[in-house]
Coordinates of C-alpha atoms in Angstrom, one line a residue:
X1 CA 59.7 54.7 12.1
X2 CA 61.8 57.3 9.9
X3 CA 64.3 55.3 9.2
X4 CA 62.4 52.3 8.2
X5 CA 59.8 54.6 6.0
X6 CA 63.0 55.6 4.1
X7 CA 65.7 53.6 4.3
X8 CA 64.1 49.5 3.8
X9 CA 62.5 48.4 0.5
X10 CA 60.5 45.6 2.5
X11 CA 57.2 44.4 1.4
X12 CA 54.5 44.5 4.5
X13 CA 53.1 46.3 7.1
X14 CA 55.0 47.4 10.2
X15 CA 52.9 48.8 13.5
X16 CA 53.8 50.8 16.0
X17 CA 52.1 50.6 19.4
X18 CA 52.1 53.3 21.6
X19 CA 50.5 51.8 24.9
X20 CA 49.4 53.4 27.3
X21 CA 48.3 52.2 31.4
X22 CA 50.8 49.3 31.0
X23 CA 51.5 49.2 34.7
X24 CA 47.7 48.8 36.0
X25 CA 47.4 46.1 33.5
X26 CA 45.1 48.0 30.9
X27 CA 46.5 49.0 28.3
X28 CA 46.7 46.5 25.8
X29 CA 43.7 45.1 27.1
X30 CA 41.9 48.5 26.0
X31 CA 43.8 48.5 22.6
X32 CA 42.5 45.2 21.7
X33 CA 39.0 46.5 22.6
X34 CA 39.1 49.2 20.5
X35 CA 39.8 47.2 17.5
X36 CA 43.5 46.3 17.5
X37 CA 43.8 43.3 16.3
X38 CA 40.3 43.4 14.3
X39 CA 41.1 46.3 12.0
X40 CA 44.8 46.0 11.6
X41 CA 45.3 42.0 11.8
X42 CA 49.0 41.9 13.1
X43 CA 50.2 38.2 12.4
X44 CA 53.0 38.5 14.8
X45 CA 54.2 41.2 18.3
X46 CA 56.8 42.1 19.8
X47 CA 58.0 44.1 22.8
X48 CA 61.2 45.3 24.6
X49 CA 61.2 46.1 28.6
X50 CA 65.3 47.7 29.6
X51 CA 66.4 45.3 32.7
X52 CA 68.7 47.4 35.0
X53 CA 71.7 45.4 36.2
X54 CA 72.2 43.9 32.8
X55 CA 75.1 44.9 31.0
X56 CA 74.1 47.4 28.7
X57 CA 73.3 46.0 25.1
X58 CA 72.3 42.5 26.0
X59 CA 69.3 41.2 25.0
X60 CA 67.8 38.5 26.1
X61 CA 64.4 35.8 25.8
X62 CA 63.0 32.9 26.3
X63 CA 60.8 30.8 24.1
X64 CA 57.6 30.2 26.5
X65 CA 56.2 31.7 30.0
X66 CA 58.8 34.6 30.3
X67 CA 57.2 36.5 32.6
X68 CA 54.4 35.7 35.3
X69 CA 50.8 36.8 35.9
X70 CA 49.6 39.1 38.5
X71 CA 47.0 38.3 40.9
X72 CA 45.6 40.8 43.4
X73 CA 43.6 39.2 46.6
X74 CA 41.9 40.2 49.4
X75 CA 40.2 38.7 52.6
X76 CA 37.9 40.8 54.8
X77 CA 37.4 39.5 58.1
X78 CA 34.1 40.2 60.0
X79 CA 34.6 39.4 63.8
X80 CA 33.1 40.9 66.7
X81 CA 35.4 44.1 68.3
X82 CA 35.8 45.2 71.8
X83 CA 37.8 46.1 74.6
X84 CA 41.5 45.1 75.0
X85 CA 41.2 44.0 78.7
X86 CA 38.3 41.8 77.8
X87 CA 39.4 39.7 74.6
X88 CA 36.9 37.0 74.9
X89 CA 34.0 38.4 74.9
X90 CA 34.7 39.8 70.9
X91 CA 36.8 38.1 68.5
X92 CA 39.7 40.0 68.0
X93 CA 40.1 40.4 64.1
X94 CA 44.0 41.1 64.1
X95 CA 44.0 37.6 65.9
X96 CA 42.3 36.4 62.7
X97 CA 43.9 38.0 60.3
X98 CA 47.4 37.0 61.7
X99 CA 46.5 33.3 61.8
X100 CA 45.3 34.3 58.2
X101 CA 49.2 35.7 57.1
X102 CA 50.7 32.7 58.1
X103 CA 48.5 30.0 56.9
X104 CA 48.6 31.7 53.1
X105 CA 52.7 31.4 53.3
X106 CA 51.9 27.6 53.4
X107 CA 50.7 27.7 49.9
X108 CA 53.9 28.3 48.5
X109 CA 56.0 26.6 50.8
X110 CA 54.1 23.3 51.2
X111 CA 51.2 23.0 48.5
X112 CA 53.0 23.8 45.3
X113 CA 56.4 22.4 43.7
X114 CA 59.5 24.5 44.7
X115 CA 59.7 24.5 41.0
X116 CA 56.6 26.6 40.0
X117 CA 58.4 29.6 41.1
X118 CA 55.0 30.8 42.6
X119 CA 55.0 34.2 45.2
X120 CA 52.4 35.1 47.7
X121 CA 52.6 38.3 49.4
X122 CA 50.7 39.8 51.8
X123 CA 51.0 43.6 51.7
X124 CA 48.2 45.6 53.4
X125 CA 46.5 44.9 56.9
X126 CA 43.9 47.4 57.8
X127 CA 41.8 47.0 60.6
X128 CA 39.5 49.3 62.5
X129 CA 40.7 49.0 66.3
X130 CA 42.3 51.6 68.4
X131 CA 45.0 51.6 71.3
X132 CA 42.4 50.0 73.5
X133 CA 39.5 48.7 71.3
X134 CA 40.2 44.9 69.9
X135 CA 39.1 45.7 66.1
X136 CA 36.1 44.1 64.4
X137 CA 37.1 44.6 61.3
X138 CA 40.0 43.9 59.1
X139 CA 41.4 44.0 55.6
X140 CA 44.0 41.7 54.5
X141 CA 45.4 42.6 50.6
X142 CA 48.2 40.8 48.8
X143 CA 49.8 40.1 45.5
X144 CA 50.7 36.3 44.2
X145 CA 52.6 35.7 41.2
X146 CA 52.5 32.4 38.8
X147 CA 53.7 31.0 35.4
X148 CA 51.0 29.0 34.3
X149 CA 47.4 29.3 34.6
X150 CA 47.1 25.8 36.6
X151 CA 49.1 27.4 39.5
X152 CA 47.2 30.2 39.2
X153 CA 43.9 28.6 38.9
X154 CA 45.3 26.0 42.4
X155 CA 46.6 29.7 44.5
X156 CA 43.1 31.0 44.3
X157 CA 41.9 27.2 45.3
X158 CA 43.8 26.7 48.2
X159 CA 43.2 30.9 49.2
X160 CA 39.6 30.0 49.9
X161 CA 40.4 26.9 51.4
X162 CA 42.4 28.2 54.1
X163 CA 40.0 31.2 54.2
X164 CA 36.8 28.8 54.9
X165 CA 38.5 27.2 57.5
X166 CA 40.3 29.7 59.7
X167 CA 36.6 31.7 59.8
X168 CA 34.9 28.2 60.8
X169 CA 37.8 27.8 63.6
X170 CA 37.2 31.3 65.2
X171 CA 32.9 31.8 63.7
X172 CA 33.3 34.6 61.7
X173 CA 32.7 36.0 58.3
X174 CA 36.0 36.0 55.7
X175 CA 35.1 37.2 52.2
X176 CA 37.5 36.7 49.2
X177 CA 38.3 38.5 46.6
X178 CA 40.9 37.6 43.8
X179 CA 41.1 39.3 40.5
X180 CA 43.9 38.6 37.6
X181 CA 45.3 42.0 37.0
X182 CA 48.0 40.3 34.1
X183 CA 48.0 37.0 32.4
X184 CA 51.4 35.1 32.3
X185 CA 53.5 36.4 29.1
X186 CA 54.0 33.6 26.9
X187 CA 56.6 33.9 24.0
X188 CA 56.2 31.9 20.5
X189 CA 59.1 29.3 19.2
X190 CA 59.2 30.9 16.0
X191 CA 59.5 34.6 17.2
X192 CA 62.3 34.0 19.6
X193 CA 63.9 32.1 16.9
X194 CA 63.7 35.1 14.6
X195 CA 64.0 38.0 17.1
X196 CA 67.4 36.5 18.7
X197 CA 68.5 36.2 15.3
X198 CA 68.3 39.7 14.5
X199 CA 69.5 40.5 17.8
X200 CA 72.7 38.5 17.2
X201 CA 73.2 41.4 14.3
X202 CA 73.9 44.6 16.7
X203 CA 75.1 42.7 19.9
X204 CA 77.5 40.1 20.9
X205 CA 75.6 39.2 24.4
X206 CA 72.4 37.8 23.2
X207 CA 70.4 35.4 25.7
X208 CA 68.0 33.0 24.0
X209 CA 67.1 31.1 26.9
X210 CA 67.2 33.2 29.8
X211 CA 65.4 32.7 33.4
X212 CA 61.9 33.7 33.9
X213 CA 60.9 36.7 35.4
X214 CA 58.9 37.4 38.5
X215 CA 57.4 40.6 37.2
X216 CA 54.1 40.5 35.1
X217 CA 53.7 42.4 31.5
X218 CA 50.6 43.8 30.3
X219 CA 52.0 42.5 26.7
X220 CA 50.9 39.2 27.8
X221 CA 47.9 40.4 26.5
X222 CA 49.1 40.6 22.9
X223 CA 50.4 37.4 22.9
X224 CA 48.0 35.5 24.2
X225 CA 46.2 36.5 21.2
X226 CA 49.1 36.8 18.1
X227 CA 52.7 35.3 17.8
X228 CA 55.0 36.7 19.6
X229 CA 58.5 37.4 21.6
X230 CA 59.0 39.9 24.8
X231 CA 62.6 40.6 25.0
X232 CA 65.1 42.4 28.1
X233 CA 67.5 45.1 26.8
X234 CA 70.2 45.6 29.3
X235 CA 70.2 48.8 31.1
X236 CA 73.6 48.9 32.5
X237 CA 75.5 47.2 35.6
X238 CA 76.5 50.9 37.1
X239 CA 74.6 52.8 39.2
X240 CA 72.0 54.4 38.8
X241 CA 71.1 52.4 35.8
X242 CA 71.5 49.6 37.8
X243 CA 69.3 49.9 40.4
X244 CA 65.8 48.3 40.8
X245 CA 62.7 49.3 38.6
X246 CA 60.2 51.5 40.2
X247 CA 63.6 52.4 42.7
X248 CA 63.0 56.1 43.3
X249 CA 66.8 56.6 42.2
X250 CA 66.4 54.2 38.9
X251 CA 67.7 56.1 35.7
X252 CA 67.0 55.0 32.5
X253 CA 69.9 54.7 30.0
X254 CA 69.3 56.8 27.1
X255 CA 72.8 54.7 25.3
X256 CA 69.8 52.0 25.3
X257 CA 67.0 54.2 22.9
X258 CA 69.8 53.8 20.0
X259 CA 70.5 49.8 20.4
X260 CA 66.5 49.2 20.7
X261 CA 66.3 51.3 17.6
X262 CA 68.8 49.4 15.4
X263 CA 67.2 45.8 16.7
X264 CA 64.0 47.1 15.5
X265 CA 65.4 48.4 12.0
X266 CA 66.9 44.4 11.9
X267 CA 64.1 42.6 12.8
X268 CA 62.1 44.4 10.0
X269 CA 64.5 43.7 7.8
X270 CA 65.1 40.3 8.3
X271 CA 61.8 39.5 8.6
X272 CA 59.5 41.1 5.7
X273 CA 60.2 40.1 2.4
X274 CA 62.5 42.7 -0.4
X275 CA 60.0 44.0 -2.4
X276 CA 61.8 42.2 -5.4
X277 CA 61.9 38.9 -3.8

């Protein structure tokens, strides 16, 4: 922001956005509520997330879904407990809620295209039993990923599908629960254009077309509403900038604050007009 308040006669506007709860999906949703877009009418975003494992300097996008949504799901199972030496006189809501696990894997594997590059995951199972009481009660919570809304829309279909049917099999009670925590990030023709342009200006290893990305970004957000490009910023291919976000021994490569820095000097410059243009 210095640098650019002294150093670039461009005509325009450039903003700065500090946001904040990005990895519970909030931020940018809150920003927007409080009058983002309304008061300072941005006509086009962008954002840059470091990718560990890439060599340092590259940066790299995708014109489209770059990264997928989030959804978070849950299924709680109301059978009848009792005691392990007498099974069928209850129903036995692990029994359930296992039959439950592997049906939901069936979404992925046999109802959608290998193509959509959709994920399921179960991740929690809670139930109330002891070491010799059949629970009555049990919480199944998950995660599923997706690149279009369609998929997305089909998951939560088929979820209470399966759902309906396993609890008519054994008569009991499933409720479900699914929640979008993150819209897929889309990314804008004309600001990938534009941002792997200026990108080509501080770094030979630019990727304009690069894979998709399992992980979800709350900046899908901002451009589901304005113009805009996500971009990856290689954090390095040696360890320990090259291990796994969120992996408790995950460094962050400070060399990288410096080449973010100059791409956002470039793109400012190639992008507003001189003021004597």
């Amino acid at each position: 922001a210095k640098y650019l308040a002294e150093n670039l006669p461009f005509t325009g506007t450039v903003l700065f956005l500090f946001q904040p709860n990005e990895e519970h999906g909030l931020g940018a949703k809150a920003m927007i509520k409080d009058g983002l877009i309304s008061q300072f009418q941005p006509e086009e975003v962008y954002g840059i997330h470091n990718l560990p494992g890439a060599p340092l300097g590259e940066i790299s996008s995708r014109t489209g879904t770059i990264c997928a949504s989030e959804s978070l799901f849950e299924f709680e199972i109301f059978g009848q407990g009792g005691h392990a030496s007498m099974p069928q006189v209850g129903v036995d809501a692990i029994l359930v809620g296992a039959e439950l696990v592997q049906a939901l894997q069936n979404i992925v594997a046999r109802k959608l295209a290998p193509s959509t590059g959709a994920v399921v995951s179960v991740t929690e199972f809670i139930t109330d039993g002891q070491r010799n009481v059949l629970p009555g009660h049990a919480l199944l919570k998950g995660d599923t990923r997706s690149f279009t809304a369609q998929d997305r829309a089909e998951i939560e279909r088929l979820m209470r599908r399966i759902a309906k049917g396993i609890a008519s099999a054994h008569d009991v009670r499933i409720d479900v629960r699914f929640a979008t925590e993150f819209m897929e990030t889309v990314n804008a023709a004309e600001q990938v254009k534009v941002a792997m342009q200026a990108a080509g200006g501080i770094s030979d290893k630019v990727i304009p077309e690069r894979g998709q990305m399992s992980f979800s970004e709350d900046f899908g957000c901002l451009s589901h509403e304005i113009p805009g490009c996500f971009l990856l910023l290689g954090n390095g291919c040696d360890y320990p900038h090259s291990q796994p976000l969120h992996a408790s021994d995950y460094e962050f490569n400070e060399d990288a604050l410096t080449l973010g820095a100059a791409f956002w000097a470039r793109l400012v410059s190639e992008r507003l007009p001189k003021k004597d243009a």
